[in-house]
């Protein structure tokens, strides 16, 4: 295959024509960003060492943090309720995908399996991550999102962070 | 709301969300429920700021650019053909209210334990009726209510509703 053809194929795949290059991501940590009082969820593609930071609000960070730390709150939090609703009808979260980044807003899809059919539901990444972690479902990101991010200066900043910098969220 | 199957209908009183108040200097919101039939009674529930804002968005029928958490729950329900039938405030223990969300799918009814804030947020979006049991109405936490009324009388009259952050 000529290089031009390959490039064309890659471009086609990124338009979402049924075949999109995706990478599996691990949640590496949750950090406070004091510059704007928000939190950053850091996802990492362990195979390629790509980082994907996602900015989320305080309550969204709390929902992710509780799941990461396996905390069972005295009362069900919003995403625990969400999980209970799915469990009540044996619907399963099979995966979540961070799909797009437009004007600093991330888009995600939640893939559900229910009654032998698959459903795709539009979501914010914070909700997608909060439900994925509670469901032990894999997290993916479209490579186009990772590519857009890696051009950011933040990439280098994140890579230089020491593990100690990844503080746990106070709950 | 007519024609819905209530197991203990005589024990339930229907309420609606009247307004959301911001408690000064705290990260707290007060969800004020009022009787659906117009009878004079208000039932305040203290919730967190994020929870209060989620209810406020639904109350004001605000469309957010991206789906908020309870929009996602509604979206799950729609995709899976689950009907959110009603929410009921079922219990109060140590000043904490408990709620139950009744859902149904192909005739299979399930009940899900929830915080009142999640239940109310979802009820407004579904939309579905909100009930409080007679038992809870009798045992409501009056300490909070008295404190709230005192505050309302002294300085909260005319205070605008909660601001969006």
Coordinates of C-alpha atoms in Angstrom, one line a residue:
Chain A
X1 CA 0.0 0.0 0.0
X2 CA 1.4 3.4 -0.9
X3 CA 1.9 5.9 1.8
X4 CA -0.7 8.2 0.4
X5 CA -3.3 5.4 0.5
X6 CA -2.4 4.7 4.1
X7 CA -2.8 8.3 5.0
X8 CA -6.1 8.4 3.3
X9 CA -7.2 5.3 5.1
X10 CA -6.2 6.8 8.5
X11 CA -8.0 10.0 7.7
X12 CA -11.1 8.1 6.7
X13 CA -11.0 6.0 9.9
X14 CA -10.9 9.2 11.9
X15 CA -14.1 10.5 10.3
X16 CA -15.9 7.7 12.2
X17 CA -16.7 5.7 9.2
X18 CA -17.0 2.6 11.3
X19 CA -13.3 2.1 11.9
X20 CA -11.6 4.4 14.4
X21 CA -8.2 4.0 15.9
X22 CA -8.6 3.8 19.6
X23 CA -6.3 3.2 22.5
X24 CA -7.0 1.7 25.9
X25 CA -6.4 4.1 28.7
X26 CA -5.7 3.6 32.4
X27 CA -6.8 6.2 35.0
X28 CA -3.5 7.3 36.5
X29 CA -4.6 9.8 39.0
X30 CA -6.6 12.8 40.0
X31 CA -5.0 16.1 40.6
X32 CA -6.2 19.5 41.8
X33 CA -5.5 22.3 39.4
X34 CA -5.1 25.4 41.6
X35 CA -4.9 27.8 38.6
X36 CA -8.6 27.5 38.0
X37 CA -9.9 25.5 41.0
X38 CA -10.7 22.4 38.9
X39 CA -9.5 18.9 38.9
X40 CA -7.6 16.9 36.3
X41 CA -8.2 13.2 35.7
X42 CA -5.1 11.9 34.0
X43 CA -5.5 9.0 31.6
X44 CA -2.6 7.2 30.2
X45 CA -2.1 4.8 27.3
X46 CA 0.4 2.4 28.8
X47 CA 1.4 1.0 25.5
X48 CA 2.5 4.3 24.0
X49 CA 2.9 6.4 27.1
X50 CA 0.4 8.9 25.8
X51 CA -1.2 11.1 28.4
X52 CA -4.7 12.4 28.2
X53 CA -5.7 15.0 30.9
X54 CA -9.4 15.7 31.4
X55 CA -10.5 18.7 33.4
X56 CA -13.5 18.1 35.5
X57 CA -15.5 20.0 38.2
X58 CA -15.2 19.4 41.9
X59 CA -18.3 17.2 42.3
X60 CA -17.4 15.2 39.2
X61 CA -13.9 14.7 40.6
X62 CA -15.5 13.5 43.8
X63 CA -17.6 10.9 42.0
X64 CA -14.4 9.6 40.2
X65 CA -12.3 9.7 43.3
X66 CA -14.8 7.6 45.4
X67 CA -14.8 4.9 42.7
X68 CA -11.0 4.9 42.4
X69 CA -10.6 4.5 46.1
X70 CA -13.4 2.0 46.4
X71 CA -15.2 4.1 49.0
X72 CA -18.7 3.0 49.8
X73 CA -20.6 6.1 51.0
X74 CA -23.3 5.8 53.6
X75 CA -25.9 6.8 50.9
X76 CA -25.7 6.0 47.2
X77 CA -24.0 8.8 45.2
X78 CA -25.4 9.8 41.8
X79 CA -23.3 7.3 39.9
X80 CA -24.0 4.5 42.4
X81 CA -27.6 5.1 41.7
X82 CA -26.9 5.1 38.0
X83 CA -25.2 1.7 38.4
X84 CA -28.1 0.4 40.5
X85 CA -30.5 1.3 37.7
X86 CA -28.4 -0.7 35.2
X87 CA -28.0 -3.6 37.6
X88 CA -31.7 -3.7 38.2
X89 CA -32.2 -4.8 34.6
X90 CA -29.0 -6.6 34.1
X91 CA -27.6 -4.0 31.7
X92 CA -23.8 -3.9 31.6
X93 CA -21.4 -1.1 30.8
X94 CA -19.1 -2.8 28.3
X95 CA -16.8 0.1 27.6
X96 CA -16.5 3.8 27.5
X97 CA -14.7 5.8 24.8
X98 CA -13.5 9.4 25.0
X99 CA -14.4 10.3 21.4
X100 CA -13.8 13.9 20.7
X101 CA -12.4 17.2 21.8
X102 CA -14.2 20.3 20.4
X103 CA -13.5 23.7 21.8
X104 CA -12.0 22.4 25.0
X105 CA -15.0 20.2 25.7
X106 CA -14.6 16.4 25.7
X107 CA -17.2 14.0 24.4
X108 CA -17.6 10.4 25.4
X109 CA -19.7 7.4 24.5
X110 CA -20.9 4.8 26.9
X111 CA -21.5 1.3 25.4
X112 CA -24.1 -0.7 27.1
X113 CA -25.1 -4.3 26.6
X114 CA -28.7 -5.1 27.5
X115 CA -30.8 -8.1 26.4
X116 CA -28.3 -9.1 23.8
X117 CA -28.3 -5.7 22.1
X118 CA -25.7 -3.0 22.3
X119 CA -26.6 0.6 23.0
X120 CA -24.4 3.7 22.7
X121 CA -25.1 6.6 24.9
X122 CA -23.7 10.2 24.7
X123 CA -22.1 11.4 27.9
X124 CA -19.6 13.8 29.4
X125 CA -16.3 12.1 30.1
X126 CA -16.6 12.7 33.8
X127 CA -19.8 10.7 33.9
X128 CA -18.4 8.0 31.6
X129 CA -15.3 7.6 33.8
X130 CA -17.3 7.5 37.0
X131 CA -19.6 4.7 35.7
X132 CA -16.8 2.8 33.9
X133 CA -14.7 2.6 37.1
X134 CA -17.7 1.4 39.1
X135 CA -18.5 -1.2 36.4
X136 CA -14.8 -2.3 35.9
X137 CA -15.3 -1.5 32.2
X138 CA -12.4 -0.6 30.0
X139 CA -11.8 3.0 29.0
X140 CA -10.7 3.9 25.5
X141 CA -9.8 7.2 23.8
X142 CA -9.9 7.9 20.1
X143 CA -6.3 8.5 18.9
X144 CA -7.4 11.8 17.4
X145 CA -8.2 13.1 20.9
X146 CA -4.8 12.0 22.2
X147 CA -3.1 13.5 19.2
X148 CA -4.7 16.8 19.7
X149 CA -3.7 16.8 23.4
X150 CA -0.1 15.7 22.9
X151 CA 0.6 18.8 21.0
X152 CA -0.3 20.7 24.1
X153 CA 2.5 22.0 26.3
X154 CA 0.7 20.3 29.2
X155 CA 1.9 17.0 27.9
X156 CA 5.4 17.7 28.9
X157 CA 4.4 19.2 32.3
X158 CA 2.4 16.0 33.1
X159 CA 5.2 13.7 32.1
X160 CA 7.6 15.6 34.4
X161 CA 5.2 15.1 37.3
X162 CA 6.5 12.8 40.0
X163 CA 4.1 10.1 41.4
X164 CA 4.0 12.0 44.7
X165 CA 2.3 14.9 42.9
X166 CA -0.7 12.8 42.3
X167 CA -2.5 13.6 45.5
X168 CA -5.6 11.9 46.6
X169 CA -8.7 14.0 46.6
X170 CA -9.9 14.9 50.1
X171 CA -13.4 13.5 50.5
Chain B
X1 CA -51.3 12.3 38.3
X2 CA -54.0 9.8 37.6
X3 CA -54.0 6.1 36.8
X4 CA -50.7 5.2 38.2
X5 CA -50.5 2.1 40.3
X6 CA -49.7 2.9 43.9
X7 CA -49.5 0.1 46.3
X8 CA -50.2 2.2 49.3
X9 CA -51.9 5.2 47.7
X10 CA -53.5 6.4 50.9
X11 CA -50.1 6.7 52.5
X12 CA -48.6 9.0 49.9
X13 CA -49.0 12.7 49.4
X14 CA -47.9 14.3 46.2
X15 CA -45.4 17.2 46.3
X16 CA -43.8 19.3 43.6
X17 CA -40.6 21.3 43.7
X18 CA -41.5 24.8 44.6
X19 CA -38.0 26.4 44.6
X20 CA -34.4 26.1 45.5
X21 CA -32.9 28.4 48.1
X22 CA -29.3 29.1 48.8
X23 CA -28.3 29.0 52.4
X24 CA -26.0 31.9 53.1
X25 CA -22.4 31.2 53.6
X26 CA -22.6 27.4 53.2
X27 CA -22.2 25.0 50.4
X28 CA -25.8 24.0 50.9
X29 CA -29.0 24.4 49.0
X30 CA -32.6 24.0 50.3
X31 CA -35.0 22.2 48.0
X32 CA -38.5 23.5 49.0
X33 CA -41.2 21.0 48.1
X34 CA -44.9 22.2 48.2
X35 CA -48.1 20.2 48.1
X36 CA -49.2 19.4 44.6
X37 CA -52.9 19.8 45.5
X38 CA -52.2 23.4 46.7
X39 CA -52.7 22.7 50.4
X40 CA -50.5 24.9 52.5
X41 CA -47.4 23.0 53.5
X42 CA -43.7 23.3 52.6
X43 CA -41.2 20.5 53.0
X44 CA -37.6 21.6 52.9
X45 CA -34.8 19.2 52.2
X46 CA -31.2 20.3 52.7
X47 CA -28.9 19.2 49.8
X48 CA -25.3 19.9 48.6
X49 CA -24.6 22.7 46.2
X50 CA -24.0 20.4 43.2
X51 CA -27.1 18.4 44.0
X52 CA -29.1 21.6 44.3
X53 CA -27.8 23.0 41.1
X54 CA -28.7 19.7 39.3
X55 CA -32.3 20.2 40.5
X56 CA -32.3 23.9 39.6
X57 CA -31.3 23.1 36.1
X58 CA -34.2 20.8 35.7
X59 CA -36.6 23.2 37.4
X60 CA -35.7 26.0 35.1
X61 CA -35.7 23.5 32.1
X62 CA -32.2 24.7 31.2
X63 CA -30.6 23.0 28.3
X64 CA -26.9 22.4 29.0
X65 CA -24.5 22.0 26.1
X66 CA -23.5 18.6 27.4
X67 CA -25.8 16.1 29.3
X68 CA -25.5 16.4 33.0
X69 CA -25.4 13.3 35.2
X70 CA -29.2 13.0 35.6
X71 CA -29.7 13.7 31.9
X72 CA -27.5 10.6 31.4
X73 CA -29.6 8.5 33.8
X74 CA -32.7 9.6 31.8
X75 CA -30.9 8.7 28.6
X76 CA -30.0 5.3 29.9
X77 CA -33.6 4.7 30.9
X78 CA -34.8 5.8 27.4
X79 CA -32.3 3.6 25.6
X80 CA -33.3 0.6 27.7
X81 CA -37.0 1.4 27.6
X82 CA -37.1 1.8 31.4
X83 CA -39.9 4.0 32.6
X84 CA -39.3 6.1 35.7
X85 CA -42.7 5.9 37.3
X86 CA -42.5 7.8 40.5
X87 CA -40.2 8.8 43.4
X88 CA -41.1 8.5 47.0
X89 CA -39.5 10.0 50.1
X90 CA -39.8 6.9 52.3
X91 CA -37.9 7.5 55.4
X92 CA -36.0 9.9 57.7
X93 CA -33.3 8.8 60.1
X94 CA -31.1 11.2 62.1
X95 CA -32.3 14.1 59.9
X96 CA -31.4 12.3 56.7
X97 CA -34.2 11.6 54.2
X98 CA -34.3 8.4 52.2
X99 CA -35.9 8.1 48.8
X100 CA -37.0 5.2 46.5
X101 CA -37.2 5.5 42.8
X102 CA -39.8 3.2 41.1
X103 CA -38.9 2.0 37.7
X104 CA -40.5 -0.4 35.2
X105 CA -39.5 -2.2 32.1
X106 CA -41.8 -4.6 30.2
X107 CA -44.0 -4.9 33.3
X108 CA -41.1 -5.6 35.6
X109 CA -41.1 -3.1 38.4
X110 CA -38.0 -2.4 40.4
X111 CA -37.3 -0.1 43.3
X112 CA -34.0 1.7 43.7
X113 CA -32.6 3.3 46.8
X114 CA -31.6 6.9 46.3
X115 CA -30.8 10.1 48.0
X116 CA -33.8 12.5 47.7
X117 CA -31.6 14.9 45.6
X118 CA -31.0 12.3 43.0
X119 CA -34.6 11.1 43.1
X120 CA -36.0 14.7 42.7
X121 CA -33.5 15.6 40.0
X122 CA -34.6 12.6 38.1
X123 CA -38.3 13.1 38.7
X124 CA -38.2 16.6 37.2
X125 CA -36.5 15.3 34.1
X126 CA -38.5 12.1 33.6
X127 CA -41.0 13.7 34.4
X128 CA -42.8 11.7 37.1
X129 CA -44.6 12.5 40.4
X130 CA -42.8 13.0 43.7
X131 CA -44.5 11.6 46.8
X132 CA -43.8 11.8 50.5
X133 CA -45.2 9.1 52.8
X134 CA -47.5 10.1 55.6
X135 CA -45.1 8.5 58.0
X136 CA -42.2 10.8 56.9
X137 CA -44.5 13.8 57.0
X138 CA -45.3 13.0 60.6
X139 CA -41.7 12.4 61.6
X140 CA -40.2 15.2 59.6
X141 CA -37.2 16.9 61.0
X142 CA -38.7 20.0 62.6
X143 CA -35.4 21.3 64.1
X144 CA -34.2 22.1 60.6
X145 CA -37.6 23.5 59.7
X146 CA -37.8 25.9 62.6
X147 CA -34.3 27.1 62.0
X148 CA -35.0 27.6 58.4
X149 CA -38.3 29.5 59.0
X150 CA -36.7 31.7 61.6
X151 CA -34.0 32.6 59.0
X152 CA -36.6 33.1 56.3
X153 CA -38.5 35.4 58.5
X154 CA -35.6 37.5 59.5
X155 CA -33.6 38.0 56.4
X156 CA -34.4 35.7 53.5
X157 CA -37.6 37.3 52.4
X158 CA -37.1 38.6 48.9
X159 CA -33.8 36.9 48.5
X160 CA -33.4 35.8 44.9
X161 CA -33.2 32.1 44.2
X162 CA -30.0 30.3 43.9
X163 CA -27.5 31.6 41.4
X164 CA -26.0 29.4 38.9
X165 CA -22.3 28.9 39.4

